[in-house]
Coordinates of C-alpha atoms and ligand atoms in Angstrom, one line a residue:
X1 CA 15.8 -41.4 1.3
X2 CA 18.7 -41.2 5.0
X3 CA 16.4 -38.8 7.1
X4 CA 20.0 -37.1 9.0
X5 CA 20.3 -34.1 8.9
X6 CA 21.6 -31.8 6.3
X7 CA 24.6 -30.9 8.6
X8 CA 26.3 -34.2 7.8
X9 CA 29.0 -34.7 5.2
X10 CA 27.2 -36.7 2.2
X11 CA 26.3 -35.4 -0.5
X12 CA 22.2 -33.7 -0.7
X13 CA 20.4 -32.6 -4.1
X14 CA 18.3 -30.4 -4.4
X15 CA 15.5 -33.0 -4.6
X16 CA 16.8 -34.4 -1.1
X17 CA 17.1 -31.1 0.7
X18 CA 13.5 -30.2 0.0
X19 CA 12.1 -33.4 1.1
X20 CA 14.5 -33.4 4.4
X21 CA 13.2 -29.8 4.5
X22 CA 9.5 -30.6 3.6
X23 CA 9.2 -33.7 6.0
X24 CA 10.5 -31.3 9.0
X25 CA 8.7 -28.6 8.3
X26 CA 5.4 -31.0 8.6
X27 CA 6.6 -32.1 11.9
X28 CA 6.8 -29.0 13.3
X29 CA 3.1 -28.2 12.5
X30 CA 3.9 -25.5 9.2
X31 CA 1.0 -26.0 7.2
X32 CA 2.9 -24.2 4.1
X33 CA 5.8 -27.0 4.3
X34 CA 6.5 -27.6 1.5
X35 CA 6.5 -23.9 -1.0
X36 CA 7.8 -22.7 2.2
X37 CA 11.4 -25.7 1.9
X38 CA 10.5 -24.2 -1.9
X39 CA 10.6 -20.3 -1.4
X40 CA 13.3 -20.8 1.0
X41 CA 16.2 -23.0 -1.0
X42 CA 15.3 -20.8 -4.5
X43 CA 16.4 -17.7 -2.1
X44 CA 18.9 -19.5 -1.2
X45 CA 20.6 -20.4 -4.6
X46 CA 19.0 -17.4 -6.2
X47 CA 16.9 -19.2 -9.0
X48 CA 13.2 -18.5 -9.4
X49 CA 11.1 -22.0 -7.5
X50 CA 10.0 -23.6 -10.8
X51 CA 13.7 -24.2 -12.2
X52 CA 14.0 -26.2 -8.4
X53 CA 12.3 -28.1 -10.0
X54 CA 14.7 -28.5 -13.0
X55 CA 17.3 -29.0 -11.1
X56 CA 16.5 -31.5 -8.6
X57 CA 19.4 -34.0 -9.4
X58 CA 22.0 -31.0 -9.2
X59 CA 24.5 -30.6 -5.8
X60 CA 23.7 -27.7 -3.2
X61 CA 26.4 -26.7 -2.2
X62 CA 28.4 -26.7 1.5
X63 CA 28.0 -23.3 1.3
X64 CA 24.4 -22.7 0.5
X65 CA 23.7 -25.6 2.2
X66 CA 24.6 -24.1 6.0
X67 CA 23.0 -20.7 5.2
X68 CA 19.8 -22.9 4.4
X69 CA 20.1 -24.9 7.4
X70 CA 20.1 -21.5 9.1
X71 CA 16.7 -20.4 6.9
X72 CA 15.5 -23.5 8.3
X73 CA 15.7 -23.3 11.9
X74 CA 14.2 -19.6 11.9
X75 CA 11.8 -20.9 10.3
X76 CA 10.5 -24.6 12.4
X77 CA 12.0 -23.1 15.8
X78 CA 11.2 -19.5 16.2
X79 CA 8.6 -19.7 13.4
X80 CA 9.8 -15.8 11.4
X81 CA 7.3 -16.2 8.3
X82 CA 9.4 -16.7 5.2
X83 CA 9.1 -13.6 4.4
X84 CA 10.7 -12.1 6.7
X85 CA 13.2 -15.0 5.8
X86 CA 14.2 -13.5 2.3
X87 CA 13.7 -11.0 3.0
X88 CA 10.4 -10.5 -0.4
X89 CA 7.2 -11.2 -1.1
X90 CA 5.0 -10.7 -4.6
X91 CA 2.2 -8.6 -4.2
X92 CA -0.7 -7.8 -6.8
X93 CA 2.7 -9.9 -9.0
X94 CA 5.0 -6.7 -7.3
X95 CA 7.6 -7.3 -5.9
X96 CA 8.1 -5.7 -2.4
X97 CA 10.0 -5.7 0.4
X98 CA 9.6 -7.0 3.5
X99 CA 11.1 -6.6 7.1
X100 CA 10.2 -6.6 10.6
X101 CA 9.1 -3.3 10.7
X102 CA 6.0 -3.9 7.7
X103 CA 2.9 -6.6 7.8
X104 CA 3.7 -9.7 5.0
X105 CA 1.4 -8.3 2.8
X106 CA -1.4 -11.1 2.4
X107 CA -3.1 -12.4 -1.0
X108 CA -6.6 -11.5 0.7
X109 CA -6.0 -7.5 0.7
X110 CA -5.9 -8.1 -3.4
X111 CA -9.8 -8.4 -2.4
X112 CA -9.2 -4.4 -1.4
X113 CA -7.2 -3.5 -4.6
X114 CA -9.6 -5.0 -6.9
X115 CA -12.4 -3.9 -4.8
X116 CA -10.6 0.2 -5.4
X117 CA -10.1 -0.8 -9.1
X118 CA -13.6 -2.2 -9.6
X119 CA -14.8 1.3 -7.9
X120 CA -13.0 3.9 -9.0
X121 CA -14.2 6.1 -12.1
X122 CA -13.5 5.4 -15.3
X123 CA -11.4 7.3 -17.9
X124 CA -8.2 9.4 -17.5
X125 CA -9.2 12.1 -15.4
X126 CA -7.2 11.7 -12.7
X127 CA -7.4 10.5 -9.4
X128 CA -6.7 11.7 -5.7
X129 CA -6.1 8.6 -3.4
X130 CA -5.5 7.9 0.2
X131 CA -3.9 4.7 2.0
X132 CA -4.1 4.9 5.2
X133 CA -1.1 2.6 7.7
X134 CA 0.2 2.2 4.1
X135 CA 3.2 -0.7 5.4
X136 CA 5.4 -2.0 2.8
X137 CA 2.9 0.2 0.4
X138 CA 1.5 -3.1 -1.1
X139 CA -1.9 -1.4 -1.6
X140 CA -1.1 2.4 -2.7
X141 CA 1.4 0.2 -4.6
X142 CA -0.7 -2.2 -7.1
X143 CA -3.6 0.6 -7.3
X144 CA -0.8 3.1 -9.5
X145 CA 0.6 0.8 -11.5
X146 CA -2.8 -0.3 -12.6
X147 CA -4.1 3.4 -12.4
X148 CA -1.6 6.1 -14.6
X149 CA -3.4 9.0 -13.1
X150 CA -3.6 8.0 -10.1
X151 CA -1.7 10.0 -7.4
X152 CA -1.4 8.8 -3.9
X153 CA -0.6 9.7 -0.3
X154 CA 0.3 6.6 2.0
X155 CA 0.4 7.2 5.6
X156 CA 1.4 5.5 8.5
X157 CA 2.7 5.2 11.9
X158 CA 5.6 3.9 11.6
X159 CA 8.3 5.6 10.4
X160 CA 10.7 2.3 9.6
X161 CA 7.7 1.3 7.7
X162 CA 7.7 4.2 5.1
X163 CA 11.7 3.5 4.6
X164 CA 10.3 0.3 3.0
X165 CA 7.3 1.7 1.9
X166 CA 9.2 4.3 0.0
X167 CA 12.1 1.3 -1.9
X168 CA 8.8 0.0 -3.2
X169 CA 8.1 2.7 -4.3
X170 CA 11.2 3.6 -6.0
X171 CA 11.6 -0.2 -7.1
X172 CA 8.4 -0.4 -8.4
X173 CA 9.0 3.3 -10.9
X174 CA 5.7 5.7 -9.2
X175 CA 7.9 7.4 -6.6
X176 CA 6.6 10.1 -8.5
X177 CA 2.9 9.7 -8.3
X178 CA 3.7 7.8 -4.3
X179 CA 4.1 10.3 -1.3
X180 CA 4.2 9.1 2.0
X181 CA 3.6 10.5 5.8
X182 CA 3.6 10.1 8.7
X183 CA 1.3 10.1 11.1
X184 CA -1.8 8.7 13.0
X185 CA -4.7 8.6 11.0
X186 CA -5.9 11.4 8.8
X187 CA -4.0 14.0 11.2
X188 CA -0.7 13.7 8.2
X189 CA -3.1 15.3 5.5
X190 CA -5.5 17.1 7.9
X191 CA -7.5 19.9 5.4
X192 CA -6.8 18.3 1.7
X193 CA -9.9 15.8 0.1
X194 CA -9.7 12.9 -1.8
X195 CA -11.3 11.1 -4.4
X196 CA -11.2 7.8 -2.2
X197 CA -9.7 6.5 0.5
X198 CA -8.3 2.9 1.2
X199 CA -7.3 1.3 4.2
X200 CA -5.5 -2.0 5.1
X201 CA -5.8 -1.0 9.6
X202 CA -4.1 -3.4 12.2
X203 CA -8.0 -5.4 13.2
X204 CA -6.8 -8.3 14.7
X205 CA -9.2 -8.5 18.7
X206 CA -6.8 -8.3 21.2
X207 CA -9.4 -10.6 23.0
X208 CA -8.0 -13.5 20.4
X209 CA -4.0 -12.4 21.8
X210 CA -2.2 -16.3 22.9
X211 CA -4.4 -18.0 19.9
X212 CA -3.0 -16.8 17.2
X213 CA -0.2 -18.3 15.0
X214 CA 3.3 -17.7 16.5
X215 CA 4.8 -16.2 13.0
X216 CA 2.9 -13.2 14.0
X217 CA 4.6 -12.9 16.8
X218 CA 7.4 -11.4 13.9
X219 CA 5.2 -8.8 12.9
X220 CA 5.3 -5.5 14.1
X221 CA 2.3 -4.9 17.0
X222 CA 0.8 -2.3 15.6
X223 CA 0.4 -3.3 12.4
X224 CA -2.4 -6.0 13.9
X225 CA -4.0 -5.2 17.2
X226 CA -6.6 -3.1 18.0
X227 CA -9.0 -2.5 20.8
X228 CA -10.9 -5.7 22.2
X229 CA -12.5 -6.8 19.1
X230 CA -10.2 -5.2 17.1
X231 CA -12.5 -2.4 15.6
X232 CA -11.6 0.8 17.5
X233 CA -8.9 2.0 14.4
X234 CA -12.0 0.4 11.5
X235 CA -14.8 3.2 13.8
X236 CA -12.3 6.5 13.6
X237 CA -11.5 5.2 9.7
X238 CA -15.4 5.3 9.1
X239 CA -16.7 8.0 11.3
X240 CA -13.1 10.3 10.2
X241 CA -13.4 9.9 6.5
X242 CA -16.0 12.3 5.0
X243 CA -14.5 15.5 6.0
X244 CA -11.6 13.8 3.6
X245 CA -13.3 13.4 0.5
X246 CA -15.2 14.8 -2.2
X247 CA -18.8 14.4 -3.1
X248 CA -19.0 10.7 -4.5
X249 CA -15.5 9.8 -2.9
X250 CA -15.1 6.7 -0.4
X251 CA -14.0 4.3 1.1
X252 CA -12.6 1.1 0.7
X253 CA -11.4 -0.7 4.4
X254 CA -10.2 -4.9 4.8
X255 CA -11.6 -6.5 7.9
X256 CA -12.1 -9.1 9.1
X257 CA -15.9 -11.2 8.5
X258 CA -17.2 -11.5 11.5
X259 CA -16.6 -7.4 11.4
X260 CA -18.6 -6.6 8.3
X261 CA -22.0 -5.8 10.1
X262 CA -21.0 -3.3 12.3
X263 CA -18.5 -1.3 10.1
X264 CA -21.2 -1.5 6.7
X265 CA -23.7 0.0 9.9
X266 CA -21.1 2.9 10.9
X267 CA -21.3 3.6 7.0
X268 CA -24.8 4.6 6.7
X269 CA -24.0 6.1 10.0
X270 CA -22.1 8.1 8.7
X271 CA -24.3 9.2 5.6
X272 CA -22.5 7.1 3.7
X273 CA -24.6 5.5 0.6
X274 CA -24.2 2.4 -2.2
X275 CA -22.6 0.2 0.6
X276 CA -21.3 -2.7 -0.9
X277 CA -19.2 -6.3 0.5
X278 CA -16.1 -7.9 -1.2
X279 CA -15.6 -11.3 -0.7
X280 CA -12.6 -13.2 -0.8
X281 CA -12.4 -16.4 -2.7
X282 CA -13.0 -18.4 0.3
X283 CA -16.7 -16.6 -0.1
X284 CA -16.3 -14.6 2.8
X285 CA -16.2 -11.0 2.9
X286 CA -12.7 -9.2 3.6
X287 CA -13.7 -5.8 3.0
X288 CA -16.4 -3.2 2.6
X289 CA -16.5 -0.1 0.7
X290 CA -18.6 2.6 0.2
X291 CA -19.7 6.6 -1.7
X292 CA -20.3 9.6 0.1
X293 CA -23.4 10.9 -2.2
X294 CA -22.6 12.4 -5.7
X295 CA -24.1 16.5 -4.6
Ligands
SAM1 C1 -1.8 -4.2 8.5 S1 -0.9 -3.5 8.1 C2 -1.3 -3.3 6.9 C3 -0.4 -2.4 6.0 C4 -0.6 -2.6 3.9 N1 -1.6 -1.6 3.7 C5 -1.0 -3.5 4.1 O1 -1.8 -4.0 3.3 O2 -0.7 -5.0 3.1 C6 -1.1 -1.9 8.7 C7 -0.6 -0.6 9.0 O3 -0.6 0.4 9.9 C8 -0.5 0.6 10.5 N2 -0.9 1.6 11.6 C9 -1.7 1.5 12.9 N3 -2.1 2.0 13.2 C10 -2.2 3.6 12.3 C11 -2.9 5.3 12.9 N4 -3.5 5.4 14.2 N5 -3.0 5.7 12.0 C12 -2.1 5.4 10.8 N6 -1.6 3.7 10.2 C13 -1.4 3.2 11.9 C14 0.7 0.3 10.8 O4 2.3 0.8 11.2 C15 0.2 -0.5 9.3 O5 1.4 -0.4 8.7

């Protein structure tokens, strides 16, 4: 196997390109080297990732190699997230458009979706839900797809993010049940009432700046940081939510494991009952949910 870069005049097959790129990514400290190489090449060749394995011996054209080389450089050199390079990310099996204006939806956030779905009342009753900080719309869309009787309002302080959420709602066929509103926290929905409030707010601690993976430099600042210990927006959400919830309504928020004790305490201070924690696949607490008394 040659170790020359894919810029030279030789013939490069799919397998050779993947092998070279994986090694290159590993040498640059990228943990998901193999997966990233496959996602980027599949994107350039406009095929499903698994199709690459059937095409290992196929030659990759000079034009495709040039496009691929540019993406590999941005991934390895500038540490641009793969989803920003390909322009999309799958979340809850839904295809979502992603740009630098939105947080790349994380698999961890599926724990939030699962927690809300588990706690929503059953049956066909219409439900009104609020997703604060909707970003790409990931959480709101997943809930809307799973619960056809749910109407969702998604809010965000970023107008650019709301435009992406709108496109994602259209593509996933739920735009008739998703309203998008611009503004901070509960301001865009003042005076309204909801059955459940859900949020994946910014919760990275300012004190962690400088210790974070370089990929985060490419994501919107306001999607990540929230005060010295990361809990400023979480605290505001829990304190203000009861005024917007119907009796028996609930809230579910994503957080960092070390924030769970504070947040469960704030839920009880705000008169929530039935406070629960939800763990991700790695058994770490990533979501707190709670309900108001019914009557
Ligand atoms: C961690 S991202 C979550 C995005 C998306 N919900 C997801 O789970 O992938 C947080 C989002 O909250 C928005 N945001 C930050 N501060 C906000 C505020 N005070 N009010 C409303 N949205 C806010 C950011 O613009 C960002 O889109």
